[in-house]
mmCIF file of C-alpha atoms in Angstrom:
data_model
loop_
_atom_site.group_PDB
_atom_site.id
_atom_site.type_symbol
_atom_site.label_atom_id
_atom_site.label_comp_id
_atom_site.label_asym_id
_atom_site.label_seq_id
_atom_site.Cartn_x
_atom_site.Cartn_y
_atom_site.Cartn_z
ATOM 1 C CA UNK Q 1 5.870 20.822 16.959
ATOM 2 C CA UNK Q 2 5.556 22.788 13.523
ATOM 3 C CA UNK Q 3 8.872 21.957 12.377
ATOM 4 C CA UNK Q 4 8.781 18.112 13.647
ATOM 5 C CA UNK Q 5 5.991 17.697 11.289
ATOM 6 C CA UNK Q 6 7.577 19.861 8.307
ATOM 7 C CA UNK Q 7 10.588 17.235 8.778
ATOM 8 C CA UNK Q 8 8.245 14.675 9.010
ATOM 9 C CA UNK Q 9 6.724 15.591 5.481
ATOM 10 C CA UNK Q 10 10.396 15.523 3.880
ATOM 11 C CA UNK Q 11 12.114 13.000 5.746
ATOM 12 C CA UNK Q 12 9.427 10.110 6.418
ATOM 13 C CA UNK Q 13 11.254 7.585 3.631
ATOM 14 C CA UNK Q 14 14.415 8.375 5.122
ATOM 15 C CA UNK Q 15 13.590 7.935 8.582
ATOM 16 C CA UNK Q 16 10.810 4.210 7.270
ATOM 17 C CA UNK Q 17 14.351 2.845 5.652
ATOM 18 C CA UNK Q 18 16.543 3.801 8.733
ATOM 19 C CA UNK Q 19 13.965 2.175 10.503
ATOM 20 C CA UNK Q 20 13.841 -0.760 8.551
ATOM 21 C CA UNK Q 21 17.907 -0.927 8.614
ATOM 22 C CA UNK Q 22 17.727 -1.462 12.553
ATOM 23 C CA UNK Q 23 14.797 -4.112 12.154
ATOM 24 C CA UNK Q 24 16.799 -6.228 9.573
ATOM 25 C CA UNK Q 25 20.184 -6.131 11.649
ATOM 26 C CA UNK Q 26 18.716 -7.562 14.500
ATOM 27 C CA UNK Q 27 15.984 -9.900 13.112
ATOM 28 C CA UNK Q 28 18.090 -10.625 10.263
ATOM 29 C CA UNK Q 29 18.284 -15.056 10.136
ATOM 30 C CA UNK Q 30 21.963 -16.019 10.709
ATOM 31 C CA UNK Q 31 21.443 -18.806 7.848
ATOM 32 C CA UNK Q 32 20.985 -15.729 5.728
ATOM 33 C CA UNK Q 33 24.210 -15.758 3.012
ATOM 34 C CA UNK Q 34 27.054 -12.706 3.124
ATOM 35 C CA UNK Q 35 25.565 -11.810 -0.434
ATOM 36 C CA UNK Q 36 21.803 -11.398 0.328
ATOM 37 C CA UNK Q 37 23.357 -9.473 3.786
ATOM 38 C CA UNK Q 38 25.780 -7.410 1.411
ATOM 39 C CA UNK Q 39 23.078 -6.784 -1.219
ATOM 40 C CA UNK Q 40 20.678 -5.526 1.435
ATOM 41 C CA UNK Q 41 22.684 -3.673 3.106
ATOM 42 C CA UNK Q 42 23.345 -1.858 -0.354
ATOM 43 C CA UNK Q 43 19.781 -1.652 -0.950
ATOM 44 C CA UNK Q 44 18.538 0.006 1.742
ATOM 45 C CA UNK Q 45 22.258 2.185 1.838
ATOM 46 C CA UNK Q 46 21.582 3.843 -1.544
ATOM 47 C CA UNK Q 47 17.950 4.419 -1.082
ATOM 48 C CA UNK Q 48 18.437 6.358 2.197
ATOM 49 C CA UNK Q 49 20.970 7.846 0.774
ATOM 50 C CA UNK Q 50 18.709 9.106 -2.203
ATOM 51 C CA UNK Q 51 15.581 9.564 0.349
ATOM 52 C CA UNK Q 52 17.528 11.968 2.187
ATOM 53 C CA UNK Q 53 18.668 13.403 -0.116
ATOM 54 C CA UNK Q 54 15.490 14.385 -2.659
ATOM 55 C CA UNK Q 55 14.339 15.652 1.161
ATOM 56 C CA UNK Q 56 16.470 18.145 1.920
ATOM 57 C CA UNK Q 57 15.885 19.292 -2.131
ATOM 58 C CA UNK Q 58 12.233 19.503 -0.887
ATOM 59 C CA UNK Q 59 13.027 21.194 2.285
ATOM 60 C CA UNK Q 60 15.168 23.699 0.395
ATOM 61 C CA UNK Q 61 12.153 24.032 -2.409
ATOM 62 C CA UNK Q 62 9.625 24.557 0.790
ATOM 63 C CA UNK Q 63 12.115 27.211 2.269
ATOM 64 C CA UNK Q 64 12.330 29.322 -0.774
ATOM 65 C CA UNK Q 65 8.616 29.364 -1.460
ATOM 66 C CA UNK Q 66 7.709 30.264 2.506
ATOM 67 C CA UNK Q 67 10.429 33.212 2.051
ATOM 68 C CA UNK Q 68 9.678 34.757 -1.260
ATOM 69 C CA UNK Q 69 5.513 34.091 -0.886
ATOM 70 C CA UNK Q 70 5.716 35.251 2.492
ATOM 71 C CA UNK Q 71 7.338 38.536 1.792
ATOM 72 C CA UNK Q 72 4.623 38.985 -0.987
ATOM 73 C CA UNK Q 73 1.480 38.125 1.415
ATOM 74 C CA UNK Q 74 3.285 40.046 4.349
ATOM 75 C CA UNK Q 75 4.803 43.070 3.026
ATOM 76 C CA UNK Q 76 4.010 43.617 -0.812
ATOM 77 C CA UNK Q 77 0.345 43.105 -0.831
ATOM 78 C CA UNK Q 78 -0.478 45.295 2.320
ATOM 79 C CA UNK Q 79 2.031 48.036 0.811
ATOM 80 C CA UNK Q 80 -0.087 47.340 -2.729
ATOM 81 C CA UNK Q 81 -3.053 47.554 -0.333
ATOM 82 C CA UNK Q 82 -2.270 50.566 1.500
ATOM 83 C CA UNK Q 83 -1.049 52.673 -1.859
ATOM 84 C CA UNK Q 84 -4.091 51.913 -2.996
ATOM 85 C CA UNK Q 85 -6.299 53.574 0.027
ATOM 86 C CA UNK Q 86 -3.902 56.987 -0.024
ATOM 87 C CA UNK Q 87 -5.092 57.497 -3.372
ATOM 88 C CA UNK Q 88 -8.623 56.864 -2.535
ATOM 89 C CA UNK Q 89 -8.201 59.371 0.251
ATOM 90 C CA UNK Q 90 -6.487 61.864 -1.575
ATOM 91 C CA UNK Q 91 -9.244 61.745 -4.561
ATOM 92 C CA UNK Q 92 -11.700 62.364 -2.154
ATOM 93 C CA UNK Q 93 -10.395 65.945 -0.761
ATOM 94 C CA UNK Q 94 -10.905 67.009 -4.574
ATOM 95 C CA UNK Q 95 -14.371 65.734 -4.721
ATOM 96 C CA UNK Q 96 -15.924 69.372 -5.560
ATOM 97 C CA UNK Q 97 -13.394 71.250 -7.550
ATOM 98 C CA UNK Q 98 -14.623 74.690 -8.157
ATOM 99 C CA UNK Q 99 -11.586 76.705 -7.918
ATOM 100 C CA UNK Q 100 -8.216 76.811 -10.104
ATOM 101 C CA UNK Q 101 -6.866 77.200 -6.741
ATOM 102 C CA UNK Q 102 -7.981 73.712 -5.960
ATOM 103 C CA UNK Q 103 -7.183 72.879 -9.686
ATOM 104 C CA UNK Q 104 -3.381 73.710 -9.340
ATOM 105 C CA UNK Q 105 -3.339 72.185 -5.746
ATOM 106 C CA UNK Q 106 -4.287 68.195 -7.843
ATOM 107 C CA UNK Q 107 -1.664 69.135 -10.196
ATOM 108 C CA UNK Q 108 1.141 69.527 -7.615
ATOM 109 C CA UNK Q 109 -0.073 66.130 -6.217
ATOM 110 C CA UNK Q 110 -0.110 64.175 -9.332
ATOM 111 C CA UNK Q 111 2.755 65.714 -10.299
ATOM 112 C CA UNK Q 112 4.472 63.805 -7.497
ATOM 113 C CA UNK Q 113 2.710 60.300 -8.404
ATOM 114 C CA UNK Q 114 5.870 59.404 -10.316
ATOM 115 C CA UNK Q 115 7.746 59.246 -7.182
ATOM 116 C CA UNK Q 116 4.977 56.691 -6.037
ATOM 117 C CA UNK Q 117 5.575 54.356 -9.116
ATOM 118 C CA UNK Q 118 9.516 54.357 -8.296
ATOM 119 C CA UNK Q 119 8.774 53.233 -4.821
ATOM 120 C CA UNK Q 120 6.429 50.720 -5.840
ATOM 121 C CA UNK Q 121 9.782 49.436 -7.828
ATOM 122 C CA UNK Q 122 11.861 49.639 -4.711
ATOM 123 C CA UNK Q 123 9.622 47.945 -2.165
ATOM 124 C CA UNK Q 124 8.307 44.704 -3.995
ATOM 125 C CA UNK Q 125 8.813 44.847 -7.971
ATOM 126 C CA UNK Q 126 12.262 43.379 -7.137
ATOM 127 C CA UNK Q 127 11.079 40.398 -5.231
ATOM 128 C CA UNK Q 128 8.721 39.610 -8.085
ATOM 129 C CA UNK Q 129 11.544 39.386 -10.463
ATOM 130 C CA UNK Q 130 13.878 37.906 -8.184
ATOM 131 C CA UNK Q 131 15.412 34.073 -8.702
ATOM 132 C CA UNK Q 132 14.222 33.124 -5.925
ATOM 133 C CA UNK Q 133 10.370 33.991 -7.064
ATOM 134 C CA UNK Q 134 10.446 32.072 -10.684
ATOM 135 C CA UNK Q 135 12.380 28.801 -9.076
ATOM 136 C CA UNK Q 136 9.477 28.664 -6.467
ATOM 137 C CA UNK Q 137 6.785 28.778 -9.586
ATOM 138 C CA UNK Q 138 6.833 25.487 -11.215
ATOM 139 C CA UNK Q 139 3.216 25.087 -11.860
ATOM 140 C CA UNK Q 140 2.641 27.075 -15.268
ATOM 141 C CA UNK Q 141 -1.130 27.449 -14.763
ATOM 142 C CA UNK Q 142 -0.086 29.220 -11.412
ATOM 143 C CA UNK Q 143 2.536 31.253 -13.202
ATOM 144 C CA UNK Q 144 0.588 32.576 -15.576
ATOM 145 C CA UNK Q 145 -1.976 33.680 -12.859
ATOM 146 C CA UNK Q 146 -0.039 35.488 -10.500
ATOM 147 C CA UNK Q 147 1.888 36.978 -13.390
ATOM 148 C CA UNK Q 148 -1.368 38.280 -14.969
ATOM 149 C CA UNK Q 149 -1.716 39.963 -11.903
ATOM 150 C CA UNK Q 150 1.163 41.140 -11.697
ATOM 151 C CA UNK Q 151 1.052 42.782 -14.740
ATOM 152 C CA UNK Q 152 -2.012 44.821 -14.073
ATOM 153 C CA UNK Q 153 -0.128 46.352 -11.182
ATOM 154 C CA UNK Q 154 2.694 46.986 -13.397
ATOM 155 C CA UNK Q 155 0.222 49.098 -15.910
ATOM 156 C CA UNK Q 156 -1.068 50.733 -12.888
ATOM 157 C CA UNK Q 157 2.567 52.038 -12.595
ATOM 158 C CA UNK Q 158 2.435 53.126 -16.243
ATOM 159 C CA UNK Q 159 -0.811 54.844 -15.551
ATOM 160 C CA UNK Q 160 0.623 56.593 -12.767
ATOM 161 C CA UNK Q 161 3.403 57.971 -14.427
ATOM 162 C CA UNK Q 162 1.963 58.939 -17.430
ATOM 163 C CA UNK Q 163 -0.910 61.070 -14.961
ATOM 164 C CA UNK Q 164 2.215 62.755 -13.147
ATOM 165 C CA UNK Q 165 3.538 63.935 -16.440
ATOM 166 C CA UNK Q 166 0.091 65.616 -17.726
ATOM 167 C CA UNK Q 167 0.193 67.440 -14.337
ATOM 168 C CA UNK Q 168 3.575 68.960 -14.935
ATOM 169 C CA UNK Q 169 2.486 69.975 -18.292
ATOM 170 C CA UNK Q 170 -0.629 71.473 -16.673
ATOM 171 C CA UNK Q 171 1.347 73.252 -14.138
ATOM 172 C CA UNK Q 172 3.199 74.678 -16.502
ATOM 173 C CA UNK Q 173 0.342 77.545 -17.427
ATOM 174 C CA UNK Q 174 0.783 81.120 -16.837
ATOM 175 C CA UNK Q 175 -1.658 81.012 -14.770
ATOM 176 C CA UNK Q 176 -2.070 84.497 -14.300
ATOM 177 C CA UNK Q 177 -2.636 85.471 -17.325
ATOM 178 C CA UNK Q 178 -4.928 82.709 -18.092
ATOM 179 C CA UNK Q 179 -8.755 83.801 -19.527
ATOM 180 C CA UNK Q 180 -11.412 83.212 -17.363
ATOM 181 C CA UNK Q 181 -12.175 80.368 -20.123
ATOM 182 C CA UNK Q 182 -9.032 79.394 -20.139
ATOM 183 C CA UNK Q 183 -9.172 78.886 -16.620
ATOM 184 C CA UNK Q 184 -12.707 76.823 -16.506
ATOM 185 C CA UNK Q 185 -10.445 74.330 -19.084
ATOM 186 C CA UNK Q 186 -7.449 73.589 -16.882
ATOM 187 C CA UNK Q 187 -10.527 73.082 -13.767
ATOM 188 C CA UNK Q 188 -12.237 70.609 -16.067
ATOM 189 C CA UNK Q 189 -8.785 68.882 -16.920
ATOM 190 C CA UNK Q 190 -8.345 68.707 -12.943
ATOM 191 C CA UNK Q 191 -12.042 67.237 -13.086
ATOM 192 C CA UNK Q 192 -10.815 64.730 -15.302
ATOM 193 C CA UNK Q 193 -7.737 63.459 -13.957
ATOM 194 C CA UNK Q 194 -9.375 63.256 -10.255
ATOM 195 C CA UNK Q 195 -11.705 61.009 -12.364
ATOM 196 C CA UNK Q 196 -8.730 58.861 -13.344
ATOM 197 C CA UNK Q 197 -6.775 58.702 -9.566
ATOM 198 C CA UNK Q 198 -10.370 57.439 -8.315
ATOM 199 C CA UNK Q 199 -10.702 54.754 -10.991
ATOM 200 C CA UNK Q 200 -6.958 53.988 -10.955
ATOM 201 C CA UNK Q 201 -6.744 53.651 -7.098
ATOM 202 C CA UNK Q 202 -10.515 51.319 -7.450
ATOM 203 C CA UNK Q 203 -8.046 49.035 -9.865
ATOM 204 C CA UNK Q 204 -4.938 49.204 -7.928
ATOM 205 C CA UNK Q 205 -7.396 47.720 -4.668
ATOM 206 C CA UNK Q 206 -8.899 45.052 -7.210
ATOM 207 C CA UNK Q 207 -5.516 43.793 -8.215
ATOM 208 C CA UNK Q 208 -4.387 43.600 -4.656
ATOM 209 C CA UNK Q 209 -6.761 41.211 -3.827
ATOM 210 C CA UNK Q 210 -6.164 39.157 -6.839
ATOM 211 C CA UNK Q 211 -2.741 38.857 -6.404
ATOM 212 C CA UNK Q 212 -3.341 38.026 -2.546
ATOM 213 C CA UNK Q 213 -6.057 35.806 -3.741
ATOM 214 C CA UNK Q 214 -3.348 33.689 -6.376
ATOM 215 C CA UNK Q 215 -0.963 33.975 -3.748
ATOM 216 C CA UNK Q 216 -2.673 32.052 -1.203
ATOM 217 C CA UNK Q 217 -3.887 29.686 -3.685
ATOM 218 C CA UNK Q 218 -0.495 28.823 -4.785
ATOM 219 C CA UNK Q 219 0.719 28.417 -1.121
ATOM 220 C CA UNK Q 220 -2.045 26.067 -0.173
ATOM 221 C CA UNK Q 221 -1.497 23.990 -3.141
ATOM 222 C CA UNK Q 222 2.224 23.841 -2.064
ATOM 223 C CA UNK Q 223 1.081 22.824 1.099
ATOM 224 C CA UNK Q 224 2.539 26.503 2.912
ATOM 225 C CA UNK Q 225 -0.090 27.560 5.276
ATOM 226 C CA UNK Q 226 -0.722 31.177 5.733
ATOM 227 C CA UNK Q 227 0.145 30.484 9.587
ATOM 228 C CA UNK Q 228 3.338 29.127 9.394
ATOM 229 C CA UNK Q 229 4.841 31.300 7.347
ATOM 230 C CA UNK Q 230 3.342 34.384 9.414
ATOM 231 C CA UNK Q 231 6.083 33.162 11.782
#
């Protein structure tokens, strides 16, 4: 029944002139000349042929936009979604840091959080640059939206590996023969760039929902509801 109606949508001018083709050759009056018959028939023969063809251009359009926006609203923004809680999680085990034991321990993590930005790349940064996803934008207002968000998560990224490469410089100490004051520093530095994983994951979880928020907008205006293209 889904996909009767999405035909319906594309092909109802088709399907009216076919119609209308079937009415006219057997109501058509016999006193009616060879030339009105011929130029009729030529009519209604190049307008279906147009109709059905601007449909399956709109089909195709529909297609794209249900693949590519589907991927994003089924796979991208939950993975966006889900980076975003690990981080919150993992901030949270270095809520009291007291220790340079503990210290060193959020180094070696955010020393890692470089990795995270390259599979961030890997999993949906290539859909968003894809063909397919700037052939199925054609309203610039939209555009502009989802690309705004877009590039929030992309300086995110930046954020992220700019953090892991202060913790490899940090883990680079002697620690040993570090001071006692010394070692107080590199524990408020670890303060510090727990400080910065908590407000980068709180960003990372509002820019999820704004891109899931301009993606749905843009696939109800397109007339793609969420339901069918769950399927």
């Amino acid at each position: 029944m889904r996909k009767v109606k999405i035909y319906l949508r594309f092909f109802w001018l088709p399907l009216l002139l076919g119609v209308v083709s079937i009415i006219g050759w057997f109501y058509m009056p016999d006193n009616f000349s060879t030339f009105k018959s011929t130029l009729f028939g030529t009519f209604l023969g190049v307008g279906l042929t147009i109709a059905t063809a601007e449909g399956f251009k709109s089909l195709t359009e529909h297609k794209r936009v249900k693949k590519t926006f589907g991927l994003l609203k089924l796979v991208a923004v939950p993975y966006i979604k889900n980076q975003a809680e690990n981080l919150q999680e993992t901030a949270k085990q270095y809520n009291d840091i007291c220790s340079i034991e503990q210290a060193v321990s959020l180094f070696v993590h955010c020393a890692h959080l470089d990795r995270v930005a390259t599979n961030f790349d890997k999993s949906w940064l290539q859909l968003i640059y894809s063909q397919d996803f700037l052939d199925s934008i054609k309203n610039n207002e939209h555009f502009n939206k989802i690309a705004n968000a877009i590039f929030e998560v992309l300086l995110f990224l930046k954020q992220l590996s700019a953090q892991s490469i202060n913790a490899q410089i940090n883990l680079q100490n002697d620690l040993p023969r570090l001071s006692d004051d010394q070692k107080n520093d590199l524990i408020e530095r670890a303060k510090k760039m727990r400080n910065e994983l908590v407000d980068n994951a709180a960003k990372l979880a509002k820019y999820s929902d704004k891109l899931d928020e301009e993606i749905m907008r843009f696939l109800n205006t397109n007339g793609v509801n969420y339901s069918e293209f769950e399927r």
